[in-house]
Amino acid sequence: MNLSIKITWILLSIAITRSVFADNCEPCPPKEPAKCDPCYERALDKQYDQGHGICEGILPKAYNASGSIDLCGGLGAYVIGSFIYWESLGDQLDLGRVRITSPTPQELEFLEFKTGYHMGFKVGLGSHLKKDNWDLFSQYTRLHKKENTIFDPANKTGTFSTSWFQTISSSIILSEIISGIRASWKIELDKIDLELGRSYYIGNSVISRSFVSLSFYMLDQIYDLALSVPPNPALGIDVGIFNTSIKNDSWAIGPRFGLSTSWFIYKGFNLFGSATLSLMFAENEISGLGIEDSITYTVKKKDIYILRDVEEFSLGLSWGSYLTHDKWHFNISAAYEAQRYSHTNYMSYVSQLNDQSNEVKPGDLYLHGVTIVARFDF
């Protein structure tokens, strides 16, 4: 690379850096007077737009001044709507193990349960309190989905073994399986969070919001595994249908603590991140049923009580602006979000207690994906 090209790249980098970290505190353009609008003078005399980046020296440095949205009149409330496109991942959901005996050397293949992305939503309602600029916010999250996985053993020589079946101890011959090995995982998550928080400036272009919350959710899951083989009385197979269905209905409640931070980079655009931690008391109700050849059975209901930790994280880009002389405020954002719910897979608890397995801690549930949020203050 010659000298002129290097100099060009250096100057371009300096220009970009200066634009990102620039003060951006030019005087506001003159506003056109609105006839008989009581909010016009208020908007004209404001030193800064509360809830957005500000200039050096506007506020005392020793006080975390309110960083919440400040409207002229109105109800002091806001609504939030979110579109989520998330993938669910879980521990201990694999179908079983396939042993390929021909050709040699033999191969062992573990049948992984495969998942994909599904849509859900969040809706929230908040209100700014008069006491020290606190706000109260409630949000409902809904994600209902069903995942399916199938393994086709056609043209494979070997056996299939799994801990999900309860009454058979031997492996199933792959060539005998008629319509593939099928598994499904159904999830229904309904979650409510009630937050008490406060937004405050911690720098010219940085606003944080600390909050404490009460969180409650219901998480219902069903795991099914099924296959069929031709009846063969000589091998002790009378019906040839193998199907097990294990259900885990869970609810949890507990405190939730979090912190979100926004860094304003230019004209209402900001980068933001948030993290929360919950410690919840949870009940897990386990039940199920199955048919394995000529044997049918039910899993007697069992309740297990635990303490469950939940972690949530998000990182994204947002833009917001005051409208109509500060009577309204609109904000839109896009973020990557991830959540972890500990010890949720009590469906595998049943499979771990059969004759061929050892009991381990229940697996966790992981949710991650894209979240698009629109917020309107009024």
Short mmCIF file of C-alpha atoms in Angstrom, two decimals, residues 9-348:
data_model
loop_
_atom_site.label_atom_id
_atom_site.label_comp_id
_atom_site.label_asym_id
_atom_site.label_seq_id
_atom_site.Cartn_x
_atom_site.Cartn_y
_atom_site.Cartn_z
CA TRP A 9 -7.34 5.87 5.30
CA ILE A 10 -5.91 7.67 8.35
CA LEU A 11 -7.82 10.88 7.55
CA LEU A 12 -11.04 8.91 6.96
CA SER A 13 -10.66 7.11 10.32
CA ILE A 14 -10.11 10.41 12.14
CA ALA A 15 -13.22 11.90 10.51
CA ILE A 16 -15.40 8.94 11.52
CA THR A 17 -14.06 8.97 15.10
CA ARG A 18 -14.68 12.70 15.46
CA SER A 19 -18.26 12.31 14.21
CA VAL A 20 -19.02 9.55 16.73
CA PHE A 21 -17.47 11.28 19.75
CA ALA A 22 -18.39 14.82 18.75
CA ASP A 23 -20.17 16.99 21.30
CA ASN A 24 -23.22 17.42 19.00
CA CYS A 25 -24.31 20.42 21.06
CA GLU A 26 -25.08 22.91 18.29
CA PRO A 27 -27.80 25.44 19.13
CA CYS A 28 -31.25 24.15 18.33
CA PRO A 29 -32.82 25.62 15.17
CA PRO A 30 -35.51 28.22 15.84
CA LYS A 31 -38.94 26.70 16.33
CA GLU A 32 -41.99 28.05 14.59
CA PRO A 33 -44.53 29.38 17.12
CA ALA A 34 -47.70 27.38 17.41
CA LYS A 35 -50.85 29.39 17.89
CA CYS A 36 -52.41 28.89 21.36
CA ASP A 37 -50.11 25.98 22.14
CA PRO A 38 -49.14 26.04 25.86
CA CYS A 39 -46.33 23.57 25.19
CA TYR A 40 -44.54 25.82 22.72
CA GLU A 41 -42.92 28.18 25.26
CA ARG A 42 -42.00 25.25 27.48
CA ALA A 43 -40.29 23.42 24.62
CA LEU A 44 -38.53 26.62 23.51
CA ASP A 45 -37.09 27.37 26.97
CA LYS A 46 -35.85 23.86 27.73
CA GLN A 47 -32.10 23.57 28.18
CA TYR A 48 -32.07 19.93 27.11
CA ASP A 49 -34.32 17.07 26.00
CA GLN A 50 -34.72 14.88 29.05
CA GLY A 51 -34.11 11.23 28.27
CA HIS A 52 -31.59 12.10 25.51
CA GLY A 53 -27.91 13.08 25.48
CA ILE A 54 -27.05 16.50 26.97
CA CYS A 55 -24.21 19.06 26.88
CA GLU A 56 -21.44 19.54 29.45
CA GLY A 57 -22.41 21.77 32.39
CA ILE A 58 -26.18 21.51 32.00
CA LEU A 59 -26.66 19.53 35.24
CA PRO A 60 -24.81 19.44 38.58
CA LYS A 61 -22.26 16.64 38.45
CA ALA A 62 -22.97 15.50 42.02
CA TYR A 63 -26.57 14.48 41.38
CA ASN A 64 -27.96 11.69 39.24
CA ALA A 65 -30.68 13.79 37.60
CA SER A 66 -33.71 12.07 36.14
CA GLY A 67 -33.22 10.61 32.68
CA SER A 68 -36.81 9.58 32.07
CA ILE A 69 -38.91 10.96 29.23
CA ASP A 70 -40.38 14.37 30.21
CA LEU A 71 -43.56 15.37 28.35
CA CYS A 72 -45.64 18.51 28.40
CA GLY A 73 -48.94 17.50 29.96
CA GLY A 74 -50.25 14.06 29.09
CA LEU A 75 -50.76 11.10 31.37
CA GLY A 76 -47.11 10.38 32.09
CA ALA A 77 -47.56 6.85 30.78
CA TYR A 78 -46.11 4.72 28.00
CA VAL A 79 -46.87 1.52 26.11
CA ILE A 80 -44.41 -0.96 24.64
CA GLY A 81 -44.94 -3.62 21.99
CA SER A 82 -42.24 -6.14 21.08
CA PHE A 83 -41.91 -8.70 18.30
CA ILE A 84 -39.61 -11.58 19.24
CA TYR A 85 -38.07 -14.16 16.93
CA TRP A 86 -36.34 -16.63 19.23
CA GLU A 87 -34.82 -20.07 19.18
CA SER A 88 -35.23 -22.41 22.15
CA LEU A 89 -32.38 -24.70 23.17
CA GLY A 90 -32.42 -27.32 25.90
CA ASP A 91 -30.22 -29.82 27.68
CA GLN A 92 -30.95 -33.57 27.76
CA LEU A 93 -33.37 -33.62 24.81
CA ASP A 94 -31.46 -35.95 22.47
CA LEU A 95 -33.40 -38.89 21.05
CA GLY A 96 -30.86 -41.60 21.77
CA ARG A 97 -27.90 -43.39 20.24
CA VAL A 98 -27.55 -45.21 16.93
CA ARG A 99 -24.91 -47.91 16.55
CA ILE A 100 -23.98 -48.46 12.90
CA THR A 101 -22.57 -52.00 12.61
CA SER A 102 -21.83 -52.11 8.88
CA PRO A 103 -19.49 -51.27 7.27
CA THR A 104 -16.63 -51.54 9.71
CA PRO A 105 -15.33 -49.92 11.77
CA GLN A 106 -18.58 -49.44 13.63
CA GLU A 107 -19.89 -45.93 14.20
CA LEU A 108 -21.80 -44.39 17.08
CA GLU A 109 -24.15 -41.53 16.22
CA PHE A 110 -25.97 -39.49 18.84
CA LEU A 111 -29.34 -38.25 17.61
CA GLU A 112 -29.54 -34.58 18.51
CA PHE A 113 -32.86 -32.82 18.92
CA LYS A 114 -32.80 -29.98 16.37
CA THR A 115 -34.53 -26.65 16.97
CA GLY A 116 -35.42 -23.52 15.00
CA TYR A 117 -36.69 -19.96 15.42
CA HIS A 118 -40.30 -19.08 16.19
CA MET A 119 -42.28 -15.88 16.70
CA GLY A 120 -43.68 -14.48 19.92
CA PHE A 121 -44.45 -11.12 21.46
CA LYS A 122 -44.22 -8.85 24.50
CA VAL A 123 -46.60 -6.09 25.58
CA GLY A 124 -45.97 -3.62 28.37
CA LEU A 125 -47.52 -0.63 30.13
CA GLY A 126 -45.61 1.88 32.26
CA SER A 127 -46.26 5.01 34.29
CA HIS A 128 -43.95 7.75 35.59
CA LEU A 129 -44.41 8.36 39.31
CA LYS A 130 -44.22 11.81 40.90
CA LYS A 131 -42.04 10.59 43.76
CA ASP A 132 -38.37 11.23 42.85
CA ASN A 133 -38.92 10.37 39.15
CA TRP A 134 -39.44 6.64 39.65
CA ASP A 135 -41.43 4.64 37.13
CA LEU A 136 -43.64 1.56 37.37
CA PHE A 137 -43.67 -0.90 34.48
CA SER A 138 -45.46 -4.19 33.82
CA GLN A 139 -44.72 -6.52 30.89
CA TYR A 140 -46.19 -9.77 29.57
CA THR A 141 -44.11 -12.17 27.43
CA ARG A 142 -45.61 -14.99 25.37
CA LEU A 143 -43.71 -17.67 23.45
CA HIS A 144 -45.59 -20.82 22.38
CA LYS A 145 -43.90 -23.20 19.98
CA LYS A 146 -43.53 -26.83 18.95
CA GLU A 147 -40.34 -28.36 17.59
CA ASN A 148 -40.11 -31.62 15.63
CA THR A 149 -37.17 -33.87 14.79
CA ILE A 150 -37.11 -37.06 12.71
CA PHE A 151 -34.33 -39.53 12.00
CA ASP A 152 -34.70 -41.81 8.97
CA PRO A 153 -32.82 -45.10 9.48
CA ALA A 154 -33.40 -46.33 5.91
CA ASN A 155 -30.44 -48.16 4.37
CA LYS A 156 -28.63 -48.27 7.70
CA THR A 157 -27.51 -51.43 9.46
CA GLY A 158 -27.35 -51.32 13.24
CA THR A 159 -29.40 -50.65 16.35
CA PHE A 160 -31.10 -47.79 18.19
CA SER A 161 -31.12 -47.43 21.96
CA THR A 162 -32.69 -44.75 24.14
CA SER A 163 -33.35 -44.07 27.80
CA TRP A 164 -36.77 -42.54 27.09
CA PHE A 165 -38.46 -45.95 26.80
CA GLN A 166 -39.17 -47.52 30.18
CA THR A 167 -40.03 -51.20 29.66
CA ILE A 168 -37.54 -52.42 27.06
CA SER A 169 -33.91 -53.11 27.88
CA SER A 170 -32.68 -54.19 24.45
CA SER A 171 -31.86 -52.10 21.39
CA ILE A 172 -34.18 -51.81 18.40
CA ILE A 173 -32.92 -52.99 15.00
CA LEU A 174 -32.76 -50.06 12.59
CA SER A 175 -33.91 -52.02 9.55
CA GLU A 176 -37.12 -52.93 11.39
CA ILE A 177 -38.17 -49.32 12.04
CA ILE A 178 -40.96 -48.41 9.63
CA SER A 179 -41.53 -44.64 9.62
CA GLY A 180 -38.47 -43.14 11.25
CA ILE A 181 -37.67 -42.13 14.80
CA ARG A 182 -39.79 -39.09 15.62
CA ALA A 183 -39.52 -36.66 18.53
CA SER A 184 -41.36 -33.46 19.40
CA TRP A 185 -40.90 -30.79 22.07
CA LYS A 186 -43.72 -28.40 22.91
CA ILE A 187 -43.06 -25.23 24.93
CA GLU A 188 -45.56 -22.71 26.29
CA LEU A 189 -43.97 -19.80 28.16
CA ASP A 190 -46.13 -17.07 29.71
CA LYS A 191 -44.22 -14.54 31.82
CA ILE A 192 -45.20 -11.38 33.74
CA ASP A 193 -42.70 -8.87 35.17
CA LEU A 194 -43.65 -5.96 37.44
CA GLU A 195 -40.81 -3.43 37.71
CA LEU A 196 -40.07 -0.39 39.87
CA GLY A 197 -37.17 1.57 38.38
CA ARG A 198 -35.49 4.94 37.96
CA SER A 199 -33.64 6.40 34.97
CA TYR A 200 -30.77 8.81 35.67
CA TYR A 201 -27.85 10.52 33.94
CA ILE A 202 -24.37 9.20 34.70
CA GLY A 203 -22.66 11.25 31.98
CA ASN A 204 -23.37 13.70 29.18
CA SER A 205 -24.43 10.92 26.82
CA VAL A 206 -25.09 8.01 29.16
CA ILE A 207 -28.37 7.18 30.93
CA SER A 208 -28.84 4.18 33.20
CA ARG A 209 -31.95 2.62 34.68
CA SER A 210 -31.81 0.44 37.78
CA PHE A 211 -34.86 -1.57 38.72
CA VAL A 212 -36.21 -4.16 41.11
CA SER A 213 -38.95 -6.46 39.94
CA LEU A 214 -41.34 -9.23 40.88
CA SER A 215 -41.33 -11.93 38.22
CA PHE A 216 -43.83 -14.74 37.66
CA TYR A 217 -44.05 -17.23 34.83
CA MET A 218 -45.66 -20.50 33.78
CA LEU A 219 -43.65 -22.90 31.63
CA ASP A 220 -45.41 -25.99 30.26
CA GLN A 221 -43.44 -28.57 28.27
CA ILE A 222 -44.22 -31.91 26.60
CA TYR A 223 -41.65 -34.26 25.10
CA ASP A 224 -42.76 -37.12 22.79
CA LEU A 225 -40.69 -39.91 21.27
CA ALA A 226 -42.22 -42.48 18.92
CA LEU A 227 -41.36 -45.22 16.44
CA SER A 228 -42.99 -48.36 15.07
CA VAL A 229 -41.80 -51.78 13.90
CA PRO A 230 -43.65 -54.73 12.31
CA PRO A 231 -45.20 -57.20 14.80
CA ASN A 232 -43.00 -60.28 15.24
CA PRO A 233 -44.19 -62.71 17.92
CA ALA A 234 -41.03 -64.78 17.47
CA LEU A 235 -39.05 -61.80 18.79
CA GLY A 236 -41.66 -60.98 21.42
CA ILE A 237 -43.05 -58.01 19.48
CA ASP A 238 -46.85 -58.24 19.45
CA VAL A 239 -47.95 -54.72 18.44
CA GLY A 240 -44.80 -52.91 17.35
CA ILE A 241 -45.77 -49.42 18.54
CA PHE A 242 -43.43 -47.52 20.85
CA ASN A 243 -44.52 -44.09 22.06
CA THR A 244 -43.75 -42.18 25.24
CA SER A 245 -45.01 -38.72 26.24
CA ILE A 246 -43.65 -36.90 29.30
CA LYS A 247 -45.10 -33.62 30.56
CA ASN A 248 -43.64 -31.00 32.89
CA ASP A 249 -45.86 -28.14 34.06
CA SER A 250 -43.92 -25.53 36.00
CA TRP A 251 -44.54 -22.16 37.61
CA ALA A 252 -42.09 -19.87 39.36
CA ILE A 253 -42.15 -16.60 41.30
CA GLY A 254 -39.41 -14.48 42.81
CA PRO A 255 -37.44 -11.22 42.88
CA ARG A 256 -35.71 -9.88 39.78
CA PHE A 257 -32.96 -7.24 39.70
CA GLY A 258 -31.61 -5.45 36.65
CA LEU A 259 -29.67 -2.60 35.09
CA SER A 260 -29.99 -1.09 31.62
CA THR A 261 -27.72 1.56 30.09
CA SER A 262 -28.04 3.73 26.97
CA TRP A 263 -25.14 5.55 25.29
CA PHE A 264 -26.33 8.31 22.96
CA ILE A 265 -24.08 8.56 19.92
CA TYR A 266 -25.87 10.99 17.57
CA LYS A 267 -29.23 12.77 17.26
CA GLY A 268 -31.36 10.37 19.31
CA PHE A 269 -29.50 7.24 18.24
CA ASN A 270 -28.13 5.20 21.11
CA LEU A 271 -26.51 1.88 21.86
CA PHE A 272 -28.05 0.08 24.82
CA GLY A 273 -27.58 -3.02 26.90
CA SER A 274 -29.38 -4.60 29.83
CA ALA A 275 -28.85 -7.49 32.23
CA THR A 276 -31.14 -9.01 34.85
CA LEU A 277 -30.91 -11.74 37.45
CA SER A 278 -33.78 -13.57 39.15
CA LEU A 279 -33.91 -16.11 41.97
CA MET A 280 -37.26 -17.85 41.93
CA PHE A 281 -39.19 -20.45 43.88
CA ALA A 282 -40.47 -23.01 41.37
CA GLU A 283 -42.82 -25.98 41.34
CA ASN A 284 -42.45 -28.73 38.72
CA GLU A 285 -45.29 -31.19 38.16
CA ILE A 286 -44.20 -34.28 36.23
CA SER A 287 -46.61 -36.71 34.55
CA GLY A 288 -46.81 -38.85 31.44
CA LEU A 289 -47.96 -41.96 29.67
CA GLY A 290 -46.67 -44.44 27.13
CA ILE A 291 -47.19 -47.57 25.10
CA GLU A 292 -44.30 -49.89 24.37
CA ASP A 293 -45.43 -52.80 22.26
CA SER A 294 -48.17 -54.53 24.29
CA ILE A 295 -47.42 -52.65 27.52
CA THR A 296 -49.17 -49.41 28.41
CA TYR A 297 -48.27 -47.31 31.43
CA THR A 298 -48.79 -43.95 33.08
CA VAL A 299 -46.33 -41.85 35.03
CA LYS A 300 -47.86 -40.93 38.36
CA LYS A 301 -47.84 -37.19 39.02
CA LYS A 302 -44.90 -35.98 41.07
CA ASP A 303 -44.26 -32.47 42.38
CA ILE A 304 -40.70 -31.22 42.84
CA TYR A 305 -39.93 -27.84 44.43
CA ILE A 306 -36.66 -26.02 43.73
CA LEU A 307 -34.99 -22.61 43.63
CA ARG A 308 -34.38 -21.57 40.02
CA ASP A 309 -32.11 -18.81 38.72
CA VAL A 310 -32.99 -16.90 35.55
CA GLU A 311 -30.58 -14.66 33.64
CA GLU A 312 -31.54 -12.22 30.87
CA PHE A 313 -29.30 -10.17 28.57
CA SER A 314 -29.88 -7.82 25.63
CA LEU A 315 -27.73 -5.59 23.42
CA GLY A 316 -28.97 -3.37 20.62
CA LEU A 317 -29.48 -0.06 18.80
CA SER A 318 -32.29 2.41 19.46
CA TRP A 319 -33.64 5.72 18.14
CA GLY A 320 -36.10 8.09 19.81
CA SER A 321 -37.51 11.58 19.40
CA TYR A 322 -39.91 14.05 21.02
CA LEU A 323 -42.94 14.96 18.89
CA THR A 324 -45.34 17.93 18.65
CA HIS A 325 -43.57 20.27 21.10
CA ASP A 326 -42.86 17.52 23.64
CA LYS A 327 -46.43 16.25 23.84
CA TRP A 328 -45.38 12.76 22.71
CA HIS A 329 -42.27 10.66 22.44
CA PHE A 330 -41.61 7.70 20.15
CA ASN A 331 -38.80 5.14 20.31
CA ILE A 332 -37.92 2.08 18.24
CA SER A 333 -35.13 -0.43 18.84
CA ALA A 334 -33.66 -3.71 17.63
CA ALA A 335 -31.66 -6.00 19.89
CA TYR A 336 -30.16 -9.43 20.35
CA GLU A 337 -31.63 -11.02 23.47
CA ALA A 338 -30.71 -14.15 25.40
CA GLN A 339 -32.27 -15.82 28.44
CA ARG A 340 -31.42 -18.85 30.58
CA TYR A 341 -33.82 -20.74 32.87
CA SER A 342 -32.03 -23.22 35.11
CA HIS A 343 -33.22 -26.77 35.89
CA THR A 344 -36.32 -26.82 33.67
CA ASN A 345 -36.09 -30.21 31.92
CA TYR A 346 -37.82 -32.47 34.40
CA MET A 347 -39.14 -34.48 31.45
CA SER A 348 -35.75 -36.20 31.29
#
